[in-house]
GROMACS .gro file of C-alpha atoms in nm:
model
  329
    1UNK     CA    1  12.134  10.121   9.663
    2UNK     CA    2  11.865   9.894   9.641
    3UNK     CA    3  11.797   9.580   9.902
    4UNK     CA    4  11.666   9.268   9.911
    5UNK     CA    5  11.450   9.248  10.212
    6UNK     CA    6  11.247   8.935  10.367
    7UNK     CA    7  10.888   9.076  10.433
    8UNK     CA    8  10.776   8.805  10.733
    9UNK     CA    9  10.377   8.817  10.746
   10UNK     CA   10  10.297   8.709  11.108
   11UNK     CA   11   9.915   8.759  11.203
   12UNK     CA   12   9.764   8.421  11.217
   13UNK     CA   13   9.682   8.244  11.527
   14UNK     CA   14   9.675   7.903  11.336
   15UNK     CA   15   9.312   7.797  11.438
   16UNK     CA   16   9.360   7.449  11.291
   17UNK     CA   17   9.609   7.302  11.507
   18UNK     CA   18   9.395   7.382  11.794
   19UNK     CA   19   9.480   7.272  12.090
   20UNK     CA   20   9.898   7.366  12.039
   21UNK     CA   21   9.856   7.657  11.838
   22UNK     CA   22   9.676   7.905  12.056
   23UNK     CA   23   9.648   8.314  12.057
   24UNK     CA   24   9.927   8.369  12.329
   25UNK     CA   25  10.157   8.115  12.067
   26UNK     CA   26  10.054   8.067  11.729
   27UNK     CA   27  10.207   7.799  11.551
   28UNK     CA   28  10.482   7.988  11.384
   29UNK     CA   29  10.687   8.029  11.731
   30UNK     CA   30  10.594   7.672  11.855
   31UNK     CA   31  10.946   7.509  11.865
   32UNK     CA   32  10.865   7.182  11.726
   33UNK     CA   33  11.066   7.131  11.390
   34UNK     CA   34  11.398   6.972  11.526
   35UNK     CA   35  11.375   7.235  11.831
   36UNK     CA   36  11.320   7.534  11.622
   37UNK     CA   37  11.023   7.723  11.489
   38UNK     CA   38  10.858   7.816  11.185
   39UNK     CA   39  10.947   8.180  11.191
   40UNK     CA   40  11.282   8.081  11.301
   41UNK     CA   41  11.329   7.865  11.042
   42UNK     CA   42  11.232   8.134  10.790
   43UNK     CA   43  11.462   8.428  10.886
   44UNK     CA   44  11.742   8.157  10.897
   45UNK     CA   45  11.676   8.036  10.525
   46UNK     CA   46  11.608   8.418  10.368
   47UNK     CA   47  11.909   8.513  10.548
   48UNK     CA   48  12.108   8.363  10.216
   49UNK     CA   49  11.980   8.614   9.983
   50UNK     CA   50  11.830   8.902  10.183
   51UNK     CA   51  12.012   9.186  10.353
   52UNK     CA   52  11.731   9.259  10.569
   53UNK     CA   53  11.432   9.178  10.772
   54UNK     CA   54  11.095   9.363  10.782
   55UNK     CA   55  10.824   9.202  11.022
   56UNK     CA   56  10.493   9.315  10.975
   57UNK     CA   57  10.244   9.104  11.219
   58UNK     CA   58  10.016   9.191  11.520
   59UNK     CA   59  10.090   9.259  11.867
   60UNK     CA   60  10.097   8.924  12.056
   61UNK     CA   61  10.345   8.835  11.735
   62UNK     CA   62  10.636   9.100  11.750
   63UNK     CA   63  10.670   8.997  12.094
   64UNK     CA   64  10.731   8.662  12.040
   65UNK     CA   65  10.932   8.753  11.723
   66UNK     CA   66  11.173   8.948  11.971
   67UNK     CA   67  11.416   8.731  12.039
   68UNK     CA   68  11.451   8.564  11.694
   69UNK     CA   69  11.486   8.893  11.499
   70UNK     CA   70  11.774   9.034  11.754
   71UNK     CA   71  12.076   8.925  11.530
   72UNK     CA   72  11.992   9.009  11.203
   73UNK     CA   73  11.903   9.351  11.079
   74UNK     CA   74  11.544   9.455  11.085
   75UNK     CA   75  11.233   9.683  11.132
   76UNK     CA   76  10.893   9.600  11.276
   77UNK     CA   77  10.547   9.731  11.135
   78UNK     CA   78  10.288   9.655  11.430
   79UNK     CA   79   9.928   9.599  11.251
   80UNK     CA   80   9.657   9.745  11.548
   81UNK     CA   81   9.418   9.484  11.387
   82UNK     CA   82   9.442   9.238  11.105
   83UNK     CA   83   9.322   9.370  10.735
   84UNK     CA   84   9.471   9.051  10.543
   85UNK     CA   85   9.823   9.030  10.303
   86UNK     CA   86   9.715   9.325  10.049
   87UNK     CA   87   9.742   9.592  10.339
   88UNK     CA   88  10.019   9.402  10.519
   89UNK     CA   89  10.284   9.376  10.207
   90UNK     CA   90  10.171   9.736  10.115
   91UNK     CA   91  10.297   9.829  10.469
   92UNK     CA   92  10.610   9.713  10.390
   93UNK     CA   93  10.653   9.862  10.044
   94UNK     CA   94  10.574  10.183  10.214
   95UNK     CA   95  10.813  10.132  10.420
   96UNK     CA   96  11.106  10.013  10.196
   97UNK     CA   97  11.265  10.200   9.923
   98UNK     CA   98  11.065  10.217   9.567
   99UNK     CA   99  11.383   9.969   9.427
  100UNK     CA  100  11.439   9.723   9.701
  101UNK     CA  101  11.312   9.399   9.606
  102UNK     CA  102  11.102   9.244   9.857
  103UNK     CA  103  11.116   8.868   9.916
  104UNK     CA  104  10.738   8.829  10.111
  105UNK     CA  105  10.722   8.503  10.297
  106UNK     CA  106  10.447   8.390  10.554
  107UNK     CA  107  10.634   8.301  10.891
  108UNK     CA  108  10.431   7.945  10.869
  109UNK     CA  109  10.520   7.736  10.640
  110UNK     CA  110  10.779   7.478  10.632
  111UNK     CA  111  11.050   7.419  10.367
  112UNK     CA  112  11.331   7.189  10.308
  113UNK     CA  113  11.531   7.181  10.035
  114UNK     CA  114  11.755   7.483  10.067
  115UNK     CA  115  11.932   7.487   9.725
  116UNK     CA  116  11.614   7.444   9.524
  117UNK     CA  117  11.460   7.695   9.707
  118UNK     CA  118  11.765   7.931   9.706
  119UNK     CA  119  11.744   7.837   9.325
  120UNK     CA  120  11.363   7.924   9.339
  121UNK     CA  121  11.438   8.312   9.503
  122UNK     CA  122  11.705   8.362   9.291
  123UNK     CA  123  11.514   8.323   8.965
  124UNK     CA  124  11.225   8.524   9.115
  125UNK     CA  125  11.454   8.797   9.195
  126UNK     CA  126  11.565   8.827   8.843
  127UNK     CA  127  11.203   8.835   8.704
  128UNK     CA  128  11.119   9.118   8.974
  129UNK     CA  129  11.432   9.344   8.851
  130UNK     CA  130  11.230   9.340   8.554
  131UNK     CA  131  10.946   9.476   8.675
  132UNK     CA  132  10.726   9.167   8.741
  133UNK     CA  133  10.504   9.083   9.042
  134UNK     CA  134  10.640   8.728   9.089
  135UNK     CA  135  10.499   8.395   9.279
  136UNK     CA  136  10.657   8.087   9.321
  137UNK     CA  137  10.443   7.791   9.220
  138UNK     CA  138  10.512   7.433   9.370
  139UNK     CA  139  10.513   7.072   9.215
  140UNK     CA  140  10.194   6.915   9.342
  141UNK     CA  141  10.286   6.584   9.489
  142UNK     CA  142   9.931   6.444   9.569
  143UNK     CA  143   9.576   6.585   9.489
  144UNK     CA  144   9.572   6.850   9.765
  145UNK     CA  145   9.216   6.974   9.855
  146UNK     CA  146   9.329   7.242  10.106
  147UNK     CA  147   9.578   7.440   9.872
  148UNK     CA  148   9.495   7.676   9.578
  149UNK     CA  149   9.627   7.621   9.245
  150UNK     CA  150   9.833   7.795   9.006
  151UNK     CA  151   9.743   7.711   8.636
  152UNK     CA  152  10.079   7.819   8.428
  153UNK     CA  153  10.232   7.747   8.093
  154UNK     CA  154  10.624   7.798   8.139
  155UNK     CA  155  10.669   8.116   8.358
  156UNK     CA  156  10.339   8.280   8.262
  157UNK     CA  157  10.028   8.257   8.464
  158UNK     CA  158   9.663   8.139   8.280
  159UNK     CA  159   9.442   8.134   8.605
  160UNK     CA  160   9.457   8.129   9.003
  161UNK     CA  161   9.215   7.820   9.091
  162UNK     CA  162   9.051   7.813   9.453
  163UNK     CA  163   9.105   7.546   9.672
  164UNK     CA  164   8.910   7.213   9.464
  165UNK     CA  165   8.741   6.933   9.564
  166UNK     CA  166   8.916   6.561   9.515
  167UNK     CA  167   8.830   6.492   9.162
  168UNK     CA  168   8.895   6.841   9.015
  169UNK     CA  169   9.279   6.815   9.220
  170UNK     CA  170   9.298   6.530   9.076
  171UNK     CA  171   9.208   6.631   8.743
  172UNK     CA  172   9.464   6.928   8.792
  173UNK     CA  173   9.759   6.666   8.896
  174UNK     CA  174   9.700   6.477   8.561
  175UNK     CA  175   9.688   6.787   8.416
  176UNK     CA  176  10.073   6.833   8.458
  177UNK     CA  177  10.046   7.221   8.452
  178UNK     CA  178   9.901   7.341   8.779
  179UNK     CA  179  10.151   7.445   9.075
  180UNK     CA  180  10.038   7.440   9.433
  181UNK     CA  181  10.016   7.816   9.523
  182UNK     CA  182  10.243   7.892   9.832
  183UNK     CA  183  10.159   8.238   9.883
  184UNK     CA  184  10.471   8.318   9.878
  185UNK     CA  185  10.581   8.647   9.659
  186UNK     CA  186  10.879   8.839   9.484
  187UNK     CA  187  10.883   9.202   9.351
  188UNK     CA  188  11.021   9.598   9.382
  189UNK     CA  189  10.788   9.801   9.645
  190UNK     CA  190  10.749  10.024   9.345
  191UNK     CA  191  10.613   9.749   9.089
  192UNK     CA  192  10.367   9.667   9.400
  193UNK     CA  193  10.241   9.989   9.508
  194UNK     CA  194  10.171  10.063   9.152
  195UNK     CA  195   9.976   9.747   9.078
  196UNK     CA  196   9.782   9.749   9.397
  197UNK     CA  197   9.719  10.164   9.361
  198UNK     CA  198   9.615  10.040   8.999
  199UNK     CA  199   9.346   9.759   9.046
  200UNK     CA  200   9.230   9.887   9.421
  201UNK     CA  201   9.313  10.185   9.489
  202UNK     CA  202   9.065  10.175   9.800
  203UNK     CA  203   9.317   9.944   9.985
  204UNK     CA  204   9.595  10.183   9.829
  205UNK     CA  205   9.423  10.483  10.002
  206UNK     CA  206   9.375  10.376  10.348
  207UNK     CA  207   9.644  10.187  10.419
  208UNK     CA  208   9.877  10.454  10.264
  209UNK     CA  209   9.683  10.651  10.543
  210UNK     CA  210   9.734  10.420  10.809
  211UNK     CA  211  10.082  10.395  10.739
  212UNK     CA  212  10.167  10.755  10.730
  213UNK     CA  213  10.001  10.837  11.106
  214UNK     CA  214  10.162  10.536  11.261
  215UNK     CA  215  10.410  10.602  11.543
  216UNK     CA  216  10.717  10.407  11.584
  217UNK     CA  217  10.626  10.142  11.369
  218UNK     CA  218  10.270  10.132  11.541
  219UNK     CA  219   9.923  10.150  11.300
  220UNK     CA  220   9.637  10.351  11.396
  221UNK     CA  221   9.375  10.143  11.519
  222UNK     CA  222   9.054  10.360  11.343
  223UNK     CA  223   9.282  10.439  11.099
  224UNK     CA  224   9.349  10.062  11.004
  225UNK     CA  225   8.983   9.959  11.076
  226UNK     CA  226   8.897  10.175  10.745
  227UNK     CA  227   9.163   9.932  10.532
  228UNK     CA  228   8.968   9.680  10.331
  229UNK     CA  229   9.033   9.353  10.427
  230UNK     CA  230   9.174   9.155  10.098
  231UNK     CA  231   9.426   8.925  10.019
  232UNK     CA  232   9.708   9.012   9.755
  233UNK     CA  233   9.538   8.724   9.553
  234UNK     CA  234   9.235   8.880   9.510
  235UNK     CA  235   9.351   9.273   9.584
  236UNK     CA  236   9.661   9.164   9.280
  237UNK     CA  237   9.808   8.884   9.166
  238UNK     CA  238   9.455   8.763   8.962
  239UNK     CA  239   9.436   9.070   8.803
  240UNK     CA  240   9.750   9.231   8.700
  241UNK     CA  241   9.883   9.118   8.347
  242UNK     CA  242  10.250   9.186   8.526
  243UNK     CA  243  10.222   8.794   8.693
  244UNK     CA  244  10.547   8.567   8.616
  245UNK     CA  245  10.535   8.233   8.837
  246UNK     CA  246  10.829   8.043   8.928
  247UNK     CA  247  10.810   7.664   8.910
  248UNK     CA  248  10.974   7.518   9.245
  249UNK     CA  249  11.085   7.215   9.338
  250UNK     CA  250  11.150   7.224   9.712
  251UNK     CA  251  11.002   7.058   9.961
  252UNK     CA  252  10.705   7.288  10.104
  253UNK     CA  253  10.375   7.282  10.325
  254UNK     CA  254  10.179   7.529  10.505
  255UNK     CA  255  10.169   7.351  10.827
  256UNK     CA  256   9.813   7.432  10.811
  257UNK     CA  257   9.626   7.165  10.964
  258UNK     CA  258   9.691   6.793  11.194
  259UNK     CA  259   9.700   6.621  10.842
  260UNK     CA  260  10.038   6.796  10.718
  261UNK     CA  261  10.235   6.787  11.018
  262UNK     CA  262  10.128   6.429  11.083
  263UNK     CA  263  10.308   6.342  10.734
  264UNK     CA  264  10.630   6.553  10.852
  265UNK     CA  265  10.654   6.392  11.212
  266UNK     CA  266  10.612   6.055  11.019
  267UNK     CA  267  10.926   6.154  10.804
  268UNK     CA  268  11.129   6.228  11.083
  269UNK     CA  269  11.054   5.921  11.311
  270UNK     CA  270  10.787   6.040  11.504
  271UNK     CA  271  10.622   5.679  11.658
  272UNK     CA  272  10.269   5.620  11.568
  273UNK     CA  273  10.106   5.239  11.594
  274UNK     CA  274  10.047   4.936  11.345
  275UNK     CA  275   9.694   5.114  11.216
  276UNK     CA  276   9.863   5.480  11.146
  277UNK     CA  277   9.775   5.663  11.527
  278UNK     CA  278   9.966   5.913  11.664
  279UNK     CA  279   9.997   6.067  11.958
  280UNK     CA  280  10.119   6.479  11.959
  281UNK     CA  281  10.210   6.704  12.241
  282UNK     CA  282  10.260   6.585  12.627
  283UNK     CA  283  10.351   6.246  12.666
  284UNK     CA  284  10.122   6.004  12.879
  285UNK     CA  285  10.113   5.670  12.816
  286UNK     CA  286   9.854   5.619  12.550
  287UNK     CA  287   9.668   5.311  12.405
  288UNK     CA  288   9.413   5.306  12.068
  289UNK     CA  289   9.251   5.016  12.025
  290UNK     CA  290   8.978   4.920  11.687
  291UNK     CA  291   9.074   5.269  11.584
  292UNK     CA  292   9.293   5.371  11.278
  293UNK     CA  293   9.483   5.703  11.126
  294UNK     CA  294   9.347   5.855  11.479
  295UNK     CA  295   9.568   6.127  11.584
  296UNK     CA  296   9.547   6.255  11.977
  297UNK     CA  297   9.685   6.620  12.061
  298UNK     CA  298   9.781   6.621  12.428
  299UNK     CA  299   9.813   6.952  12.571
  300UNK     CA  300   9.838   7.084  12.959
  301UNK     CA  301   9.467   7.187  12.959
  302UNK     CA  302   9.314   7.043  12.569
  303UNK     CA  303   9.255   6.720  12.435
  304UNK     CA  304   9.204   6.694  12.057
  305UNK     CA  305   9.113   6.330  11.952
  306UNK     CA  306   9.026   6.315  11.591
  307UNK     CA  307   9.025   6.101  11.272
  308UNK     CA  308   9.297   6.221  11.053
  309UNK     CA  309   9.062   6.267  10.766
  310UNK     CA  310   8.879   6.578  10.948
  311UNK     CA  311   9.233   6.787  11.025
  312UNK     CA  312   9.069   7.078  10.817
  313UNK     CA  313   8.760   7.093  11.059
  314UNK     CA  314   9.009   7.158  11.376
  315UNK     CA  315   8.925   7.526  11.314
  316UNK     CA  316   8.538   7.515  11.371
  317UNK     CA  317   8.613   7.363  11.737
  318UNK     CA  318   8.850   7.659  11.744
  319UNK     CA  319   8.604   7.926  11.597
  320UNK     CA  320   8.353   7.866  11.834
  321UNK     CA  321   8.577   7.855  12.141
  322UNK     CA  322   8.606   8.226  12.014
  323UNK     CA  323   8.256   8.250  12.021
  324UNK     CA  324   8.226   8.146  12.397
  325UNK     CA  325   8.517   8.380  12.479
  326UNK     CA  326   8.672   8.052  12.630
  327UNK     CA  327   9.058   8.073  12.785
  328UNK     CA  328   9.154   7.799  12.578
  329UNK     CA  329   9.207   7.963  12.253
   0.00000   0.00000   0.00000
């Protein structure tokens, strides 16, 4: 009898909230969104329409996923290094029966609005039955510069648009039919594994390969190493003529960067000043003065102080901490 299943990607370290989102706790287990965290947050709102839970995410992740994913039912893929979504969802499509339907979220992103999203899965569950890869597209509220775009007519997809500058996002909100892309995806294992064995069959291969040798849920590490590292985006979902997208209407943000959860702590009361500052993390008593939309992230051994406007840059500070091997990423 086929399943639905929630796939739960988990391999990003979330380099742009640097200095609270660090290797050891990636911003998906940070508890920070009314006491709970993203990836809690996700297996609680998938639990409405999926029987099942499959985790596929490094290391350092399942641990921290352990204690989340104890109630409900579930398996764990352990990725020995990362080779992007493509290999990760075919992992779980491997893993799953060829009917199930699989429900692939990230474990990062925030969304409110349970019935329009319920609403949302539902429809994309239906299109899936019938043999569709399906992704849900979402209302653009404001010319976003740090999301890809969906360009769709109805339920059918014309184009996948990379991340724009301002005036082209803005051209694309006048527009009236481009959806922010969430990366979030609905299909059978069967309809994926066929598509992806179709238009790259090299990421097919070798993770097919990988998969097989694992042990207990564990990849290979050489094994994975040989896996090309794509995204289902450009491995897929640009080139299959099998694409139906699903207009949504929830509430929804990748949490990506200072910028998006300044805007949510602002929503729920967070205090910031007269000229838009904000202070995140420990609290010390704090003062900006002839600054504005400044945003301080206070951590036990990091202090981020940055103008709003460069939240997307967080991750070069991060990136070459990396490069220094320092203990603070």
């Amino acid at each position: 009898m086929e399943r639905t299943i929630n796939v739960i990607l988990s391999g990003g370290v979330g380099s742009r909230l640097w200095p609270l989102s660090r290797k050891s706790k990636p911003k998906q287990y940070l508890p920070i969104f009314n006491n709970k965290s993203l990836f809690a947050l996700t297996i609680e709102r998938n639990q409405k329409v999926c029987q099942h839970v499959m985790l596929v995410g490094s290391v350092q992740n399942i641990d921290l996923a352990k204690d989340d994913l104890a109630p409900v039912s579930h398996d764990i893929i352990v990725e020995a290094v990362p080779r992007n979504t493509a290999a990760a969802i075919a992992f779980a499509a491997f893993a799953a029966n060829p009917d199930d339907i699989l429900i692939v979220t990230p474990s990062d992103h925030l969304i409110e609005g349970e019935e329009q999203y319920l609403q949302a899965v539902k429809r994309g569950i239906e299109f899936a039955k019938e043999g569709y890869l399906v992704t849900f597209g979402i209302n653009p509220t404001r010319p976003e510069t740090g999301y890809g775009y969906i360009e769709s007519e109805g339920n059918d997809v014309l184009s996948f648009r990379e991340k724009p500058n301002v005036e082209t996002a803005k051209d694309f909100l006048k527009s009236g039919n481009f959806l922010w892309n969430s990366g979030i995806f609905c299909f059978k294992a069967s309809t994926y594994l066929h598509e992806l064995e179709r238009f790259d069959p090299k990421v097919y291969n070798a993770a097919k390969t990988a998969f097989d040798a694992a042990e207990d849920g564990v990849l290979d590490v050489e094994l994975s190493r040989k896996i090309p590292s794509k995204s289902v985006d450009y491995a897929i979902m640009e080139r299959s003529d099998s694409i139906k997208v699903v207009p949504s209407f929830f509430q929804w943000s990748d949490m990506g960067s200072f910028d998006s959860l300044y805007d949510y702590l602002v929503a729920k009361g967070h205090p910031r000043d007269e000229h838009g500052n904000m202070v995140i993390g420990e609290t010390k008593h704090t003062v900006f003065l002839g600054v504005r939309n400044c945003v301080v992230v206070n951590t036990d051994d990091a202090l981020l102080i940055m103008d709003k406007a460069f939240a997307q840059d967080v991750k070069h500070i991060y990136e070459q901490l990396e490069k220094e091997n320092s203990g603070l990423v």
